[in-house]
DNA sequence: AGCATATCCGACAAATTTACTCGGGATTAC
DNA sequence: GTAATCCCGAGTAAATTTGTCGGATATGCT
């Protein structure tokens, strides 16, 4: 999320190289590469190779939500993995699952309610 | 949570022994012991020793929230551990932290909005 | 008193997930 | 052609979660 915020803040000055993000956020470049791989596969960023290369967003910052970013790197936003839709053997499991589903839903709502533009704006406000 | 739901559903018939919960929910008794230890230390249950012993809730089921249970066994409900309240060195960290705090808050709201009575009721409805 | 049924407790071990590293290949601007 | 940069698979380390082991202590019942 920090990496994407940096990209959102600086992409108008051209592609943002991974090395810059690594320095700004004190994250190892090699670890970041992995993360950008996920982001690229989820089509949230374009990677431009070669000198003067770097990453840019595939869409305007206000159309990419925090939820999109989380889903790209961590998969579906949910607290439980249960495919028995309906007839659970253990009844109490299902009762608690209903709770976890509600929690997951509210997490998604909050995360999908904040865009990269919001994050960039908040970040600038902190300066 | 499943264990607490079972206790809430059955405590009116006297203390609920751990062994019963273990069987009903297919959780090893030894692992459950650890969990009940946390619940007891958080004063959510009373453990009565000896024959005919078991666990009972310390308060009415409608006054214990799912959030209480989660906090008892897993600690504070939050996505980030950050004590720099205010002046973060890395600006973007703080911007994302604002997001994580909002998510955490909404999780707490949902979890504190459901009581053990609710869970027990949902569980009964599934039968 | 003796025994079966229980909770209590500390320490340890296995499994899973998350975080991170390594080494090299491919592309592009200048 | 060379420096900068992304691309990629495989492997390692750290942290967390989940679970086990062995025994001590308390209680109700006969």
mmCIF file of C-alpha atoms (C1' of nucleotides) in Angstrom:
data_model
loop_
_atom_site.group_PDB
_atom_site.id
_atom_site.type_symbol
_atom_site.label_atom_id
_atom_site.label_comp_id
_atom_site.label_asym_id
_atom_site.label_seq_id
_atom_site.Cartn_x
_atom_site.Cartn_y
_atom_site.Cartn_z
ATOM 1 C CA UNK A 1 0.000 0.000 0.000
ATOM 2 C CA UNK A 2 2.879 2.330 0.848
ATOM 3 C CA UNK A 3 4.502 1.528 -2.487
ATOM 4 C CA UNK A 4 1.325 2.242 -4.420
ATOM 5 C CA UNK A 5 0.879 5.516 -2.577
ATOM 6 C CA UNK A 6 4.363 6.565 -3.638
ATOM 7 C CA UNK A 7 3.669 5.631 -7.252
ATOM 8 C CA UNK A 8 0.375 7.517 -7.182
ATOM 9 C CA UNK A 9 2.118 10.595 -5.819
ATOM 10 C CA UNK A 10 4.958 10.646 -8.308
ATOM 11 C CA UNK A 11 3.861 9.063 -11.554
ATOM 12 C CA UNK A 12 2.977 12.372 -13.188
ATOM 13 C CA UNK A 13 6.725 13.041 -13.261
ATOM 14 C CA UNK A 14 7.205 9.875 -15.300
ATOM 15 C CA UNK A 15 7.582 6.179 -14.443
ATOM 16 C CA UNK A 16 8.552 5.608 -10.816
ATOM 17 C CA UNK A 17 11.517 3.253 -10.467
ATOM 18 C CA UNK A 18 11.348 0.554 -7.856
ATOM 19 C CA UNK A 19 14.653 1.653 -6.415
ATOM 20 C CA UNK A 20 13.167 5.018 -5.479
ATOM 21 C CA UNK A 21 10.220 3.450 -3.710
ATOM 22 C CA UNK A 22 12.590 1.128 -1.885
ATOM 23 C CA UNK A 23 14.640 4.043 -0.601
ATOM 24 C CA UNK A 24 11.677 6.212 0.344
ATOM 25 C CA UNK A 25 9.901 3.506 2.281
ATOM 26 C CA UNK A 26 12.959 1.624 3.526
ATOM 27 C CA UNK A 27 11.887 -1.668 2.015
ATOM 28 C CA UNK A 28 14.398 -3.946 0.337
ATOM 29 C CA UNK A 29 14.297 -3.640 -3.450
ATOM 30 C CA UNK A 30 14.201 -7.392 -3.885
ATOM 31 C CA UNK A 31 11.204 -7.788 -1.666
ATOM 32 C CA UNK A 32 9.439 -4.939 -3.403
ATOM 33 C CA UNK A 33 10.010 -6.601 -6.761
ATOM 34 C CA UNK A 34 7.864 -9.496 -5.629
ATOM 35 C CA UNK A 35 5.099 -7.191 -4.592
ATOM 36 C CA UNK A 36 5.166 -5.204 -7.820
ATOM 37 C CA UNK A 37 4.972 -8.509 -9.659
ATOM 38 C CA UNK A 38 1.622 -9.138 -8.008
ATOM 39 C CA UNK A 39 0.461 -5.611 -8.692
ATOM 40 C CA UNK A 40 1.404 -5.940 -12.330
ATOM 41 C CA UNK A 41 -0.334 -9.301 -12.715
ATOM 42 C CA UNK A 42 -3.451 -7.741 -11.226
ATOM 43 C CA UNK A 43 -3.119 -5.022 -13.867
ATOM 44 C CA UNK A 44 -2.880 -2.203 -11.380
ATOM 45 C CA UNK A 45 0.515 -1.010 -12.633
ATOM 46 C CA UNK A 46 2.496 -1.045 -15.845
ATOM 47 C CA UNK A 47 6.174 -1.837 -15.623
ATOM 48 C CA UNK A 48 8.306 -0.017 -18.137
ATOM 49 C CA UNK A 49 11.695 -1.595 -18.661
ATOM 50 C CA UNK A 50 15.009 -0.040 -19.446
ATOM 51 C CA UNK A 51 16.662 3.216 -18.501
ATOM 52 C CA UNK A 52 14.156 5.892 -17.419
ATOM 53 C CA UNK A 53 11.758 3.049 -16.794
ATOM 54 C CA UNK A 54 9.695 2.316 -13.719
ATOM 55 C CA UNK A 55 6.082 1.804 -12.720
ATOM 56 C CA UNK A 56 2.966 3.767 -13.583
ATOM 57 C CA UNK A 57 -0.674 3.184 -12.686
ATOM 58 C CA UNK A 58 -2.821 1.574 -15.374
ATOM 59 C CA UNK A 59 -5.798 3.694 -14.313
ATOM 60 C CA UNK A 60 -6.325 7.091 -12.698
ATOM 61 C CA UNK A 61 -5.511 7.060 -8.980
ATOM 62 C CA UNK A 62 -9.092 7.863 -8.049
ATOM 63 C CA UNK A 63 -10.313 4.638 -9.675
ATOM 64 C CA UNK A 64 -8.000 2.286 -7.801
ATOM 65 C CA UNK A 65 -9.188 1.411 -4.305
ATOM 66 C CA UNK A 66 -7.175 0.202 -1.344
ATOM 67 C CA UNK A 67 -9.237 -2.966 -1.621
ATOM 68 C CA UNK A 68 -7.946 -3.508 -5.150
ATOM 69 C CA UNK A 69 -4.389 -3.278 -3.880
ATOM 70 C CA UNK A 70 -4.958 -5.644 -0.986
ATOM 71 C CA UNK A 71 -6.692 -8.186 -3.211
ATOM 72 C CA UNK A 72 -3.812 -7.969 -5.677
ATOM 73 C CA UNK A 73 -1.147 -8.863 -3.147
ATOM 74 C CA UNK A 74 -3.024 -10.871 -0.527
ATOM 75 C CA UNK A 75 -5.996 -12.340 -2.332
ATOM 76 C CA UNK A 76 -9.659 -12.149 -1.345
ATOM 77 C CA UNK A 77 -10.448 -10.041 1.706
ATOM 78 C CA UNK A 78 -12.069 -12.427 4.142
ATOM 79 C CA UNK A 79 -11.471 -13.830 7.584
ATOM 80 C CA UNK A 80 -12.632 -17.382 6.952
ATOM 81 C CA UNK A 81 -12.233 -19.926 4.212
ATOM 82 C CA UNK A 82 -15.367 -21.990 4.095
ATOM 83 C CA UNK A 83 -17.027 -23.351 0.993
ATOM 84 C CA UNK A 84 -19.877 -25.223 2.628
ATOM 85 C CA UNK A 85 -22.497 -22.727 1.550
ATOM 86 C CA UNK A 86 -25.497 -23.723 3.554
ATOM 87 C CA UNK A 87 -25.499 -27.050 5.326
ATOM 88 C CA UNK A 88 -22.595 -27.013 7.714
ATOM 89 C CA UNK A 89 -22.186 -30.165 9.735
ATOM 90 C CA UNK A 90 -21.075 -28.312 12.792
ATOM 91 C CA UNK A 91 -23.820 -25.834 13.449
ATOM 92 C CA UNK A 92 -21.803 -23.481 15.602
ATOM 93 C CA UNK A 93 -19.211 -23.111 12.886
ATOM 94 C CA UNK A 94 -21.853 -21.646 10.649
ATOM 95 C CA UNK A 95 -23.106 -19.302 13.313
ATOM 96 C CA UNK A 96 -19.648 -17.875 13.823
ATOM 97 C CA UNK A 97 -19.079 -17.851 10.087
ATOM 98 C CA UNK A 98 -22.003 -15.491 9.762
ATOM 99 C CA UNK A 99 -20.166 -13.160 12.098
ATOM 100 C CA UNK A 100 -16.870 -13.417 10.237
ATOM 101 C CA UNK A 101 -18.664 -12.744 6.987
ATOM 102 C CA UNK A 102 -20.122 -9.563 8.407
ATOM 103 C CA UNK A 103 -16.701 -8.461 9.574
ATOM 104 C CA UNK A 104 -15.152 -9.272 6.199
ATOM 105 C CA UNK A 105 -17.872 -7.333 4.446
ATOM 106 C CA UNK A 106 -17.273 -4.254 6.539
ATOM 107 C CA UNK A 107 -13.525 -4.487 5.901
ATOM 108 C CA UNK A 108 -14.191 -4.602 2.185
ATOM 109 C CA UNK A 109 -16.483 -1.615 2.416
ATOM 110 C CA UNK A 110 -13.898 0.517 4.143
ATOM 111 C CA UNK A 111 -11.065 -0.590 1.890
ATOM 112 C CA UNK A 112 -13.068 -0.088 -1.275
ATOM 113 C CA UNK A 113 -14.140 3.317 -0.011
ATOM 114 C CA UNK A 114 -10.611 4.703 -0.089
ATOM 115 C CA UNK A 115 -8.782 5.326 -3.360
ATOM 116 C CA UNK A 116 -5.104 5.865 -4.049
ATOM 117 C CA UNK A 117 -5.940 9.504 -4.622
ATOM 118 C CA UNK A 118 -7.280 9.686 -1.077
ATOM 119 C CA UNK A 119 -4.136 8.062 0.281
ATOM 120 C CA UNK A 120 -1.902 10.406 -1.686
ATOM 121 C CA UNK A 121 -3.915 13.364 -0.433
ATOM 122 C CA UNK A 122 -3.661 12.223 3.177
ATOM 123 C CA UNK A 123 0.054 11.693 2.741
ATOM 124 C CA UNK A 124 0.548 15.203 1.395
ATOM 125 C CA UNK A 125 -1.496 16.623 4.282
ATOM 126 C CA UNK A 126 0.981 15.083 6.728
ATOM 127 C CA UNK A 127 3.842 17.153 5.375
ATOM 128 C CA UNK B 1 -15.805 -18.214 19.427
ATOM 129 C CA UNK B 2 -17.294 -21.621 18.709
ATOM 130 C CA UNK B 3 -16.434 -22.732 22.231
ATOM 131 C CA UNK B 4 -18.055 -19.689 23.780
ATOM 132 C CA UNK B 5 -21.157 -20.198 21.665
ATOM 133 C CA UNK B 6 -21.452 -23.736 22.982
ATOM 134 C CA UNK B 7 -21.055 -22.569 26.573
ATOM 135 C CA UNK B 8 -23.637 -19.841 26.035
ATOM 136 C CA UNK B 9 -26.079 -22.381 24.624
ATOM 137 C CA UNK B 10 -25.689 -24.944 27.379
ATOM 138 C CA UNK B 11 -24.723 -23.242 30.602
ATOM 139 C CA UNK B 12 -28.285 -23.090 31.889
ATOM 140 C CA UNK B 13 -28.050 -26.852 32.296
ATOM 141 C CA UNK B 14 -25.068 -26.378 34.602
ATOM 142 C CA UNK B 15 -21.320 -25.898 34.051
ATOM 143 C CA UNK B 16 -20.203 -26.998 30.598
ATOM 144 C CA UNK B 17 -17.182 -29.311 30.728
ATOM 145 C CA UNK B 18 -14.380 -28.701 28.300
ATOM 146 C CA UNK B 19 -14.524 -32.274 27.117
ATOM 147 C CA UNK B 20 -18.037 -31.731 25.805
ATOM 148 C CA UNK B 21 -17.049 -28.631 23.868
ATOM 149 C CA UNK B 22 -14.075 -30.498 22.449
ATOM 150 C CA UNK B 23 -16.288 -33.291 21.178
ATOM 151 C CA UNK B 24 -18.996 -31.051 19.790
ATOM 152 C CA UNK B 25 -16.621 -28.818 17.892
ATOM 153 C CA UNK B 26 -13.957 -31.404 17.097
ATOM 154 C CA UNK B 27 -11.165 -29.439 18.728
ATOM 155 C CA UNK B 28 -8.503 -31.177 20.800
ATOM 156 C CA UNK B 29 -9.210 -30.871 24.507
ATOM 157 C CA UNK B 30 -5.639 -29.854 25.211
ATOM 158 C CA UNK B 31 -5.749 -27.005 22.761
ATOM 159 C CA UNK B 32 -9.089 -25.859 24.116
ATOM 160 C CA UNK B 33 -7.653 -25.737 27.601
ATOM 161 C CA UNK B 34 -5.260 -23.044 26.481
ATOM 162 C CA UNK B 35 -8.062 -21.019 25.018
ATOM 163 C CA UNK B 36 -10.263 -21.315 28.082
ATOM 164 C CA UNK B 37 -7.287 -20.196 30.126
ATOM 165 C CA UNK B 38 -7.305 -16.925 28.194
ATOM 166 C CA UNK B 39 -11.061 -16.610 28.521
ATOM 167 C CA UNK B 40 -10.863 -17.169 32.232
ATOM 168 C CA UNK B 41 -8.064 -14.634 32.707
ATOM 169 C CA UNK B 42 -10.176 -12.125 30.796
ATOM 170 C CA UNK B 43 -12.966 -12.897 33.255
ATOM 171 C CA UNK B 44 -15.409 -14.020 30.602
ATOM 172 C CA UNK B 45 -15.862 -17.479 32.104
ATOM 173 C CA UNK B 46 -15.673 -19.138 35.493
ATOM 174 C CA UNK B 47 -13.994 -22.509 35.698
ATOM 175 C CA UNK B 48 -15.491 -24.832 38.257
ATOM 176 C CA UNK B 49 -13.206 -27.674 39.198
ATOM 177 C CA UNK B 50 -13.957 -31.215 40.131
ATOM 178 C CA UNK B 51 -16.716 -33.629 39.238
ATOM 179 C CA UNK B 52 -19.780 -31.928 37.734
ATOM 180 C CA UNK B 53 -17.509 -28.997 37.034
ATOM 181 C CA UNK B 54 -17.021 -27.070 33.838
ATOM 182 C CA UNK B 55 -17.278 -23.541 32.539
ATOM 183 C CA UNK B 56 -19.989 -20.930 32.924
ATOM 184 C CA UNK B 57 -20.216 -17.355 31.720
ATOM 185 C CA UNK B 58 -19.426 -14.698 34.299
ATOM 186 C CA UNK B 59 -22.069 -12.404 32.798
ATOM 187 C CA UNK B 60 -25.330 -12.829 30.873
ATOM 188 C CA UNK B 61 -24.754 -13.899 27.263
ATOM 189 C CA UNK B 62 -26.281 -10.701 25.944
ATOM 190 C CA UNK B 63 -23.613 -8.610 27.688
ATOM 191 C CA UNK B 64 -20.602 -10.422 26.199
ATOM 192 C CA UNK B 65 -19.710 -9.327 22.693
ATOM 193 C CA UNK B 66 -17.792 -11.206 20.042
ATOM 194 C CA UNK B 67 -15.224 -8.432 20.345
ATOM 195 C CA UNK B 68 -14.741 -9.272 24.030
ATOM 196 C CA UNK B 69 -14.013 -12.862 23.099
ATOM 197 C CA UNK B 70 -11.567 -11.950 20.336
ATOM 198 C CA UNK B 71 -9.736 -9.493 22.571
ATOM 199 C CA UNK B 72 -9.499 -12.137 25.285
ATOM 200 C CA UNK B 73 -7.767 -14.685 23.097
ATOM 201 C CA UNK B 74 -6.014 -12.574 20.466
ATOM 202 C CA UNK B 75 -5.445 -9.207 22.069
ATOM 203 C CA UNK B 76 -6.440 -5.793 20.733
ATOM 204 C CA UNK B 77 -8.362 -5.782 17.472
ATOM 205 C CA UNK B 78 -6.212 -3.815 15.079
ATOM 206 C CA UNK B 79 -4.354 -4.308 11.822
ATOM 207 C CA UNK B 80 -1.261 -2.272 12.618
ATOM 208 C CA UNK B 81 1.017 -1.825 15.602
ATOM 209 C CA UNK B 82 2.269 1.703 15.552
ATOM 210 C CA UNK B 83 2.902 3.881 18.576
ATOM 211 C CA UNK B 84 4.176 6.960 16.807
ATOM 212 C CA UNK B 85 1.019 8.946 17.436
ATOM 213 C CA UNK B 86 1.445 11.924 15.215
ATOM 214 C CA UNK B 87 4.830 12.642 13.710
ATOM 215 C CA UNK B 88 5.738 9.633 11.632
ATOM 216 C CA UNK B 89 9.097 9.856 9.938
ATOM 217 C CA UNK B 90 7.869 8.105 6.853
ATOM 218 C CA UNK B 91 4.888 10.096 5.720
ATOM 219 C CA UNK B 92 3.317 7.412 3.606
ATOM 220 C CA UNK B 93 3.300 5.016 6.505
ATOM 221 C CA UNK B 94 1.055 7.373 8.370
ATOM 222 C CA UNK B 95 -1.253 7.834 5.416
ATOM 223 C CA UNK B 96 -1.779 4.087 5.152
ATOM 224 C CA UNK B 97 -2.043 3.834 8.899
ATOM 225 C CA UNK B 98 -5.051 6.103 8.767
ATOM 226 C CA UNK B 99 -6.629 3.567 6.445
ATOM 227 C CA UNK B 100 -5.768 0.578 8.622
ATOM 228 C CA UNK B 101 -7.173 2.400 11.624
ATOM 229 C CA UNK B 102 -10.463 2.929 9.843
ATOM 230 C CA UNK B 103 -10.602 -0.736 8.923
ATOM 231 C CA UNK B 104 -9.775 -1.770 12.476
ATOM 232 C CA UNK B 105 -12.456 0.515 13.821
ATOM 233 C CA UNK B 106 -15.091 -0.971 11.564
ATOM 234 C CA UNK B 107 -14.051 -4.486 12.576
ATOM 235 C CA UNK B 108 -14.459 -3.529 16.212
ATOM 236 C CA UNK B 109 -17.874 -2.057 15.533
ATOM 237 C CA UNK B 110 -19.162 -5.219 13.901
ATOM 238 C CA UNK B 111 -17.625 -7.502 16.505
ATOM 239 C CA UNK B 112 -18.896 -5.441 19.411
ATOM 240 C CA UNK B 113 -22.314 -5.340 17.794
ATOM 241 C CA UNK B 114 -22.810 -9.077 18.116
ATOM 242 C CA UNK B 115 -23.298 -10.747 21.485
ATOM 243 C CA UNK B 116 -23.020 -14.380 22.498
ATOM 244 C CA UNK B 117 -26.801 -14.418 22.721
ATOM 245 C CA UNK B 118 -26.946 -13.445 19.056
ATOM 246 C CA UNK B 119 -24.507 -16.193 18.133
ATOM 247 C CA UNK B 120 -26.440 -18.779 20.133
ATOM 248 C CA UNK B 121 -29.650 -17.657 18.463
ATOM 249 C CA UNK B 122 -28.144 -17.892 14.992
ATOM 250 C CA UNK B 123 -26.782 -21.319 15.800
ATOM 251 C CA UNK B 124 -30.206 -22.545 16.944
ATOM 252 C CA UNK B 125 -31.779 -21.135 13.775
ATOM 253 C CA UNK B 126 -29.482 -23.340 11.710
ATOM 254 C CA UNK B 127 -30.951 -26.513 13.160
ATOM 255 C "C1'" DA C 1 -11.109 -42.254 52.636
ATOM 256 C "C1'" DG C 2 -10.783 -43.220 47.878
ATOM 257 C "C1'" DC C 3 -11.789 -42.493 43.188
ATOM 258 C "C1'" DA C 4 -13.472 -40.466 39.035
ATOM 259 C "C1'" DT C 5 -14.145 -36.141 36.957
ATOM 260 C "C1'" DA C 6 -12.655 -31.846 36.120
ATOM 261 C "C1'" DT C 7 -9.982 -27.474 35.810
ATOM 262 C "C1'" DC C 8 -5.273 -25.384 36.075
ATOM 263 C "C1'" DC C 9 -0.452 -24.596 34.371
ATOM 264 C "C1'" DG C 10 4.195 -24.293 32.094
ATOM 265 C "C1'" DA C 11 6.941 -25.779 28.641
ATOM 266 C "C1'" DC C 12 7.659 -27.701 24.331
ATOM 267 C "C1'" DA C 13 6.904 -29.041 19.132
ATOM 268 C "C1'" DA C 14 4.768 -28.881 14.609
ATOM 269 C "C1'" DA C 15 2.614 -26.477 10.926
ATOM 270 C "C1'" DT C 16 1.560 -22.488 8.476
ATOM 271 C "C1'" DT C 17 2.150 -17.970 6.889
ATOM 272 C "C1'" DT C 18 4.724 -13.936 6.103
ATOM 273 C "C1'" DA C 19 8.740 -11.677 5.063
ATOM 274 C "C1'" DC C 20 12.825 -11.584 2.759
ATOM 275 C "C1'" DT C 21 17.148 -13.078 -0.232
ATOM 276 C "C1'" DC C 22 19.720 -14.847 -4.298
ATOM 277 C "C1'" DG C 23 21.105 -15.247 -8.950
ATOM 278 C "C1'" DG C 24 20.370 -14.445 -13.306
ATOM 279 C "C1'" DG C 25 17.754 -12.980 -17.707
ATOM 280 C "C1'" DA C 26 15.412 -9.482 -20.803
ATOM 281 C "C1'" DT C 27 14.425 -4.776 -22.403
ATOM 282 C "C1'" DT C 28 15.237 0.159 -23.363
ATOM 283 C "C1'" DA C 29 17.254 5.104 -23.455
ATOM 284 C "C1'" DC C 30 21.176 7.433 -24.465
ATOM 285 C "C1'" DG D 1 27.436 -0.897 -25.871
ATOM 286 C "C1'" DT D 2 26.446 0.122 -21.553
ATOM 287 C "C1'" DA D 3 23.980 1.603 -17.625
ATOM 288 C "C1'" DA D 4 19.496 1.494 -15.824
ATOM 289 C "C1'" DT D 5 15.600 -0.920 -15.135
ATOM 290 C "C1'" DC D 6 11.948 -4.473 -14.979
ATOM 291 C "C1'" DC D 7 11.092 -9.659 -15.037
ATOM 292 C "C1'" DC D 8 11.177 -14.296 -12.828
ATOM 293 C "C1'" DG D 9 11.805 -18.769 -10.268
ATOM 294 C "C1'" DA D 10 13.614 -20.833 -6.476
ATOM 295 C "C1'" DG D 11 15.113 -20.833 -2.013
ATOM 296 C "C1'" DT D 12 15.698 -19.196 3.142
ATOM 297 C "C1'" DA D 13 14.556 -17.072 7.560
ATOM 298 C "C1'" DA D 14 11.473 -15.183 10.864
ATOM 299 C "C1'" DA D 15 7.180 -14.878 13.031
ATOM 300 C "C1'" DT D 16 2.781 -16.547 14.181
ATOM 301 C "C1'" DT D 17 -0.552 -19.893 14.905
ATOM 302 C "C1'" DT D 18 -1.872 -24.223 16.200
ATOM 303 C "C1'" DG D 19 -1.351 -28.021 18.753
ATOM 304 C "C1'" DT D 20 1.000 -31.585 22.241
ATOM 305 C "C1'" DC D 21 2.885 -33.449 26.730
ATOM 306 C "C1'" DG D 22 3.120 -34.274 31.536
ATOM 307 C "C1'" DG D 23 1.647 -33.328 35.639
ATOM 308 C "C1'" DA D 24 -0.588 -30.615 39.690
ATOM 309 C "C1'" DT D 25 -4.876 -29.287 42.119
ATOM 310 C "C1'" DA D 26 -9.736 -29.116 43.347
ATOM 311 C "C1'" DT D 27 -14.554 -31.294 43.897
ATOM 312 C "C1'" DG D 28 -18.564 -34.401 44.185
ATOM 313 C "C1'" DC D 29 -19.949 -38.957 45.150
ATOM 314 C "C1'" DT D 30 -20.106 -43.393 47.277
#
